[in-house]
PDB file of C-alpha atoms in Angstrom:
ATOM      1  CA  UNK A   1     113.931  99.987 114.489  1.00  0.00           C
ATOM      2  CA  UNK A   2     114.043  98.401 110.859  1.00  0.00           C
ATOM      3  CA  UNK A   3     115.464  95.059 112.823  1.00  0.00           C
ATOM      4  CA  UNK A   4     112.209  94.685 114.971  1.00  0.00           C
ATOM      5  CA  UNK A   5     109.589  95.805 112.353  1.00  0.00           C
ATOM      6  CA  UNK A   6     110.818  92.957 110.232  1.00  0.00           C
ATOM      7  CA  UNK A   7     110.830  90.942 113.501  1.00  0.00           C
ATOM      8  CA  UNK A   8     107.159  91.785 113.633  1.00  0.00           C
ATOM      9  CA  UNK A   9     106.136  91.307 110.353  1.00  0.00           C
ATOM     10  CA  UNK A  10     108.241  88.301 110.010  1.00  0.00           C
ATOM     11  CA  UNK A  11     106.019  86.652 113.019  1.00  0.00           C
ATOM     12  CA  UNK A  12     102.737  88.584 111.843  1.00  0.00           C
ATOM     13  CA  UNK A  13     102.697  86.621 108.460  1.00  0.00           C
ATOM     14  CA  UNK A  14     103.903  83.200 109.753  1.00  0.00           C
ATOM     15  CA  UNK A  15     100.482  83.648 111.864  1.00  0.00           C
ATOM     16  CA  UNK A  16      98.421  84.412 109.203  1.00  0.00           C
ATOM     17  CA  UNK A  17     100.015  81.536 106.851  1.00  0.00           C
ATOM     18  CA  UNK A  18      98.456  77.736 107.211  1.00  0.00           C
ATOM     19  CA  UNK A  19     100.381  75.240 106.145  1.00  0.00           C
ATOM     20  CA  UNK A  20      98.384  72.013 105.224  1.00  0.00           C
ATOM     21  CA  UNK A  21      99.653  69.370 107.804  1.00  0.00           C
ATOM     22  CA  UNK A  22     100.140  66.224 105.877  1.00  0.00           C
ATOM     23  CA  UNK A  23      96.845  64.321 107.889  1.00  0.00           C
ATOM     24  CA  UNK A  24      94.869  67.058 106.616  1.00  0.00           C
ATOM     25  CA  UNK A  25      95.923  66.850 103.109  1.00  0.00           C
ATOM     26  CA  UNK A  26      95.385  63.171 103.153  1.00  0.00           C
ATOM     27  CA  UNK A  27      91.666  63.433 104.507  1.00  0.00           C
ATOM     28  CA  UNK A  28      90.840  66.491 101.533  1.00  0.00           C
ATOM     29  CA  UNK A  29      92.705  64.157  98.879  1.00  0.00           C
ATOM     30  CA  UNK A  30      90.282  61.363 100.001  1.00  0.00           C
ATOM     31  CA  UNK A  31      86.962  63.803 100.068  1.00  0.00           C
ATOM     32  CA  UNK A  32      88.482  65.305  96.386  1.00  0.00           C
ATOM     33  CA  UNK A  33      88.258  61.971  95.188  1.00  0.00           C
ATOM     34  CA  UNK A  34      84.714  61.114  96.118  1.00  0.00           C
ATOM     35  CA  UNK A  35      83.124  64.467  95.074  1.00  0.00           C
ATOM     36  CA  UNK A  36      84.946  64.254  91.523  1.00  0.00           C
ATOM     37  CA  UNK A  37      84.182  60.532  90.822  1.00  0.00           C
ATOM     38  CA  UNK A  38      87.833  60.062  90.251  1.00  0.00           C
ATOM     39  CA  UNK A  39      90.777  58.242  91.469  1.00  0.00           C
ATOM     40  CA  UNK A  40      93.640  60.094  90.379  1.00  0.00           C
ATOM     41  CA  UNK A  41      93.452  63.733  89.799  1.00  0.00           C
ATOM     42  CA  UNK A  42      96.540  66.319  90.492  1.00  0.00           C
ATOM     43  CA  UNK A  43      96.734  69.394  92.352  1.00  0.00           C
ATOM     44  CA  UNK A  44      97.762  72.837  90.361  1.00  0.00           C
ATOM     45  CA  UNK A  45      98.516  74.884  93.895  1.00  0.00           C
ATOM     46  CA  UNK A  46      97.577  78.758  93.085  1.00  0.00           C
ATOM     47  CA  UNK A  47     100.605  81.206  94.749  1.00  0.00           C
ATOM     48  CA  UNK A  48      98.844  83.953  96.058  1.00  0.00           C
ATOM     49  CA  UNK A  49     101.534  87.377  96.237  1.00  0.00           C
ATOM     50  CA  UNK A  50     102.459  89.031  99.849  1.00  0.00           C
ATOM     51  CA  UNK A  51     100.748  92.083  98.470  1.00  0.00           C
ATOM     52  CA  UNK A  52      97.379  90.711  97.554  1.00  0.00           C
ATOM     53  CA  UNK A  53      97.437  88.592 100.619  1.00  0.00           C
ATOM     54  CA  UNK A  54      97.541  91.823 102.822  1.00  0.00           C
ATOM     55  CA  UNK A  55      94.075  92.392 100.861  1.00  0.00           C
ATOM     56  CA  UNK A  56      92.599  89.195 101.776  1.00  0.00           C
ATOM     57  CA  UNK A  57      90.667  88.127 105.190  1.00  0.00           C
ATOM     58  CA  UNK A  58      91.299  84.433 104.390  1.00  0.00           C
ATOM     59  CA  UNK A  59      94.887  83.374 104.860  1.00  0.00           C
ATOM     60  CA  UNK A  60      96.496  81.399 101.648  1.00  0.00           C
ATOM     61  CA  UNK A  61      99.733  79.896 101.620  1.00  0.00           C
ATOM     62  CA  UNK A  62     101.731  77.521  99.376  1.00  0.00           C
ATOM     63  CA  UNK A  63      99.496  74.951  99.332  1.00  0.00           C
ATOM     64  CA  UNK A  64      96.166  75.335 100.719  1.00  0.00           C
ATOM     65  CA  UNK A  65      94.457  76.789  97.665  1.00  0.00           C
ATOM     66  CA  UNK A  66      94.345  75.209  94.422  1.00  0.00           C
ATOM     67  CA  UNK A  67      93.428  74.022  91.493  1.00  0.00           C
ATOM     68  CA  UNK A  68      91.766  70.316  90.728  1.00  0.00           C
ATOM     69  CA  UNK A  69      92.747  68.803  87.490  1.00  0.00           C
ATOM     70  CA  UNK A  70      92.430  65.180  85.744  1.00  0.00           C
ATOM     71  CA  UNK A  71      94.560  64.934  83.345  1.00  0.00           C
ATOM     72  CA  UNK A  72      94.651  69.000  81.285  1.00  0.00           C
ATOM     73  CA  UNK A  73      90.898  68.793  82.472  1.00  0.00           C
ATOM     74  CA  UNK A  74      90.149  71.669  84.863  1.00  0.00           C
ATOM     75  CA  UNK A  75      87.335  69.870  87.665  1.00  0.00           C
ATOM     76  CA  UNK A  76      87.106  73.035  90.128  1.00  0.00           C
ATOM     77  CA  UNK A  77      88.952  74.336  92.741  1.00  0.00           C
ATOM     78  CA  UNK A  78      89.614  73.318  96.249  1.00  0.00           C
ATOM     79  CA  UNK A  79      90.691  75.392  99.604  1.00  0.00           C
ATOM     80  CA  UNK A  80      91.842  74.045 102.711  1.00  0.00           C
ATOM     81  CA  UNK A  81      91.522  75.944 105.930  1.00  0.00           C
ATOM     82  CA  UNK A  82      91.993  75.766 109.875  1.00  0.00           C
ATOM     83  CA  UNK A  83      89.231  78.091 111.951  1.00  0.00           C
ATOM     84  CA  UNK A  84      89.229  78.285 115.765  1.00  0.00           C
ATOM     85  CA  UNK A  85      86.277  76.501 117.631  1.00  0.00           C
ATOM     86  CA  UNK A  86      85.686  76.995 122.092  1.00  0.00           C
ATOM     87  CA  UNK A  87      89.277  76.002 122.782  1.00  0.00           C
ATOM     88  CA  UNK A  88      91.290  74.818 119.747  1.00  0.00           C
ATOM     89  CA  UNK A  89      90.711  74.917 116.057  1.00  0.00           C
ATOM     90  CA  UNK A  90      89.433  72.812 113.283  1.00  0.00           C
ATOM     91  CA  UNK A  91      90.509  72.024 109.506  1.00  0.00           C
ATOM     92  CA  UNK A  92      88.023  72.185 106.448  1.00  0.00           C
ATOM     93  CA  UNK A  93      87.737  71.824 103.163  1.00  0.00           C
ATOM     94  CA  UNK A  94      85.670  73.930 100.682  1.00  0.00           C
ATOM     95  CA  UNK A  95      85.587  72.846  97.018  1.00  0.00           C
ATOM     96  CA  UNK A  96      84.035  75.125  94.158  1.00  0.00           C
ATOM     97  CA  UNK A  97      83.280  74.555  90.929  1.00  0.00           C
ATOM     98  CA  UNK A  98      85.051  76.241  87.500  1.00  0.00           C
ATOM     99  CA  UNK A  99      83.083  79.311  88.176  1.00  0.00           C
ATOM    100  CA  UNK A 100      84.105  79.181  92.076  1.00  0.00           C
ATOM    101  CA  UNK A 101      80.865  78.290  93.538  1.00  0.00           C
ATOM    102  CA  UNK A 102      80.821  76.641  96.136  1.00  0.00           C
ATOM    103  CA  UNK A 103      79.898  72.668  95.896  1.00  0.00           C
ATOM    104  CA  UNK A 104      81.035  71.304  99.024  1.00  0.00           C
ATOM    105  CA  UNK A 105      82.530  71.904 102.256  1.00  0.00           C
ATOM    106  CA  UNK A 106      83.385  69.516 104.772  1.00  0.00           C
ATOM    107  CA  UNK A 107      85.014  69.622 108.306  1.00  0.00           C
ATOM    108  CA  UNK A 108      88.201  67.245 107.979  1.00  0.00           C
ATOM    109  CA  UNK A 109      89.090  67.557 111.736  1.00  0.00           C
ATOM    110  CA  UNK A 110      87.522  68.328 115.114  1.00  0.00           C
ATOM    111  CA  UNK A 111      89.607  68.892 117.870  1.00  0.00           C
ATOM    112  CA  UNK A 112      86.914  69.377 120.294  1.00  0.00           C
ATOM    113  CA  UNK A 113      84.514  67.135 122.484  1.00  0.00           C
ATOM    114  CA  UNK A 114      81.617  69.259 121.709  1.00  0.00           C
ATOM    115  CA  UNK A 115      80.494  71.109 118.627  1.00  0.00           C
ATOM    116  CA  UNK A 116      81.535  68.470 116.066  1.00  0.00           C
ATOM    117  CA  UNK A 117      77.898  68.566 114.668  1.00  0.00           C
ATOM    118  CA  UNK A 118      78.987  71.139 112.444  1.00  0.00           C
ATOM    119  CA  UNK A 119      80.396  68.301 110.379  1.00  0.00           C
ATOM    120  CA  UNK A 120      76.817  67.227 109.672  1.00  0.00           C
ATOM    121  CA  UNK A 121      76.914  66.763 105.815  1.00  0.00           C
ATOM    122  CA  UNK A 122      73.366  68.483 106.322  1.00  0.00           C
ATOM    123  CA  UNK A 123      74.311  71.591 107.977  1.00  0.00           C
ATOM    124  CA  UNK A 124      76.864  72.010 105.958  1.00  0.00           C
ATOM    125  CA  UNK A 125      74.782  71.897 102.943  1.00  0.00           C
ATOM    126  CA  UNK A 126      73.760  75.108 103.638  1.00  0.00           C
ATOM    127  CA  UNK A 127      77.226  76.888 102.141  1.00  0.00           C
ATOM    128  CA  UNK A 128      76.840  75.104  98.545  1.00  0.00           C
ATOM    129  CA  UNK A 129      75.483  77.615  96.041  1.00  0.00           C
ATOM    130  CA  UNK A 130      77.108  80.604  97.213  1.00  0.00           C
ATOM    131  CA  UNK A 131      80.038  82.150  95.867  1.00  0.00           C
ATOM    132  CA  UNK A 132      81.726  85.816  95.844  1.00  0.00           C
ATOM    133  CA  UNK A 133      78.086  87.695  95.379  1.00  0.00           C
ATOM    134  CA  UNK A 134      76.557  86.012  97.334  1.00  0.00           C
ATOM    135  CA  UNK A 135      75.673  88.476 100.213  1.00  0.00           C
ATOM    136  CA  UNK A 136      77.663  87.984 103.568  1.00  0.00           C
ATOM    137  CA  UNK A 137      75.635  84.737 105.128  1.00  0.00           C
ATOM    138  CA  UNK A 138      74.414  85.355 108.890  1.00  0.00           C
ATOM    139  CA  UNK A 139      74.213  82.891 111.171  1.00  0.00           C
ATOM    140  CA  UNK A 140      70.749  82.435 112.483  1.00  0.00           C
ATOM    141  CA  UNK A 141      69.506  84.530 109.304  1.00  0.00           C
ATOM    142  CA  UNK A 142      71.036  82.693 106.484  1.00  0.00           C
ATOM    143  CA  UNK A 143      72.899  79.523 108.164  1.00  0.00           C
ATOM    144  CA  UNK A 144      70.691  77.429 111.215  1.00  0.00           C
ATOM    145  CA  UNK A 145      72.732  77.747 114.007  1.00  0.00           C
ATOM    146  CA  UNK A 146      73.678  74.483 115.946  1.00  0.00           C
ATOM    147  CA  UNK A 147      72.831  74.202 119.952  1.00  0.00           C
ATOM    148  CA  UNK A 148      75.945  73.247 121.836  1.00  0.00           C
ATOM    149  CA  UNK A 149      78.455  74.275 118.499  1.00  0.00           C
ATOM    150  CA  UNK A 150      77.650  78.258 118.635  1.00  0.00           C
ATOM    151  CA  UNK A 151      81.118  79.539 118.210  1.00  0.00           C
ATOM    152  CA  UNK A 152      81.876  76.326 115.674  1.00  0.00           C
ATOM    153  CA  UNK A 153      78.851  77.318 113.469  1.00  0.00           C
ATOM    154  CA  UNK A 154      80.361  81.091 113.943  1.00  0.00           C
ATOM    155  CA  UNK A 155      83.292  80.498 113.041  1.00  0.00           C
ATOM    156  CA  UNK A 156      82.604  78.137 110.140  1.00  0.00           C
ATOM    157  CA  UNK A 157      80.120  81.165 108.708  1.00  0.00           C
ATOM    158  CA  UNK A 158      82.916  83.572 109.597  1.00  0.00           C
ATOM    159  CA  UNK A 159      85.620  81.407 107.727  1.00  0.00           C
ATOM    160  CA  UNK A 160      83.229  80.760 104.488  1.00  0.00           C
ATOM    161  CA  UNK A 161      82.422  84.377 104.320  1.00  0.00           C
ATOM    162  CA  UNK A 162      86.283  85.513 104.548  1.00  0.00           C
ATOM    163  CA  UNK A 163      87.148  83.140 102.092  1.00  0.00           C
ATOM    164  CA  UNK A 164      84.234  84.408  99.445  1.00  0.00           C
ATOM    165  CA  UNK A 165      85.549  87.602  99.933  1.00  0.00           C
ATOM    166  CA  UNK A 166      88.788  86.747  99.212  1.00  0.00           C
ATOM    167  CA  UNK A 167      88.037  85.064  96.179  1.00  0.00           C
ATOM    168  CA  UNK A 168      86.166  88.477  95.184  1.00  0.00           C
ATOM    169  CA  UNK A 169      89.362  90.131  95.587  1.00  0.00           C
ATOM    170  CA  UNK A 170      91.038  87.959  94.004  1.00  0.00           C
ATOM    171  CA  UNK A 171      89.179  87.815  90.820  1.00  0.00           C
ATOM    172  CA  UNK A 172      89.331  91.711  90.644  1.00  0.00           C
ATOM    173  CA  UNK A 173      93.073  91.736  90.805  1.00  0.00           C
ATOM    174  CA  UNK A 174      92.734  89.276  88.035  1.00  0.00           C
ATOM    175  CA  UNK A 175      94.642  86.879  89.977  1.00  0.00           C
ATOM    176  CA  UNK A 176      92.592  83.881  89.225  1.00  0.00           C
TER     177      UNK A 176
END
């Protein structure tokens, strides 16, 4: 009994985890780069604990979530994600400031023939501002949905909100 619920949870949190493929992380570095004005900067990954993750909707591994730094110089924070679209998923980037608002967020990859309008550096405007009080955001409501990328612009809400949240619990376990 002991074997298979560490079976379970063994295969339970390498589905939760994301590790950054190295494409990904190339395309973020690039995006980092741009937003900051800079051309080097290093990344300061933050380790997030198996027991705080269990807290957390968004899913954090070793080095999706992180700190941006030139030189000792703290710039903001960046996270890197992967959220499902119709019939495969799609990497993103979300990059706050020191006071984790949000500043940017930009779809890295589409995996889909349709839907990829949700990489519109206009729609995607409408995340920048918020942070962890900022009241869930609702599609139609709060974010203009996109004809022909409904469950892209879902998910995309559904992955900013998650990750706000998470930074909410974070910051009241005093982990960042």
């Amino acid at each position: 009994m002991l074997k298979q619920l560490f079976i379970v949870s063994f295969f339970s949190l390498l589905l939760t985890s994301f590790l950054v493929p190295e494409k990904v992380e190339k395309k973020a570095n690039k995006e980092i780069e741009k937003f900051f004005e800079v051309d080097k900067f290093s990344k300061e990954y933050i380790s997030i604990s198996t027991k705080i993750s269990e807290k957390i909707p968004a899913s954090f591994s070793e080095n999706n979530f992180f700190r941006i730094k030139k030189g000792n110089t703290l710039l903001g924070y960046g996270y890197i994600g992967n959220a499902p679209s119709k019939t495969a998923t799609f990497d993103y980037l979300v990059l706050f400031d020191k006071d984790f608002i949000i500043t940017k967020s930009k779809v890295l990859i589409y995996r889909e023939e349709y839907g990829g309008e949700i990489g519109s550096k206009r729609w995607l405007e409408q995340f920048e501002g918020s942070s962890s009080k900022t009241p869930e955001l609702k599609l139609v409501k709060d974010i203009i949905p996109i004809s022909g990328a409904t469950i892209s612009a879902q998910s995309m809400t559904k992955a900013i909100n998650q990750l706000l949240e998470s930074i909410k619990i974070l910051k009241q376990e005093n982990h960042i």
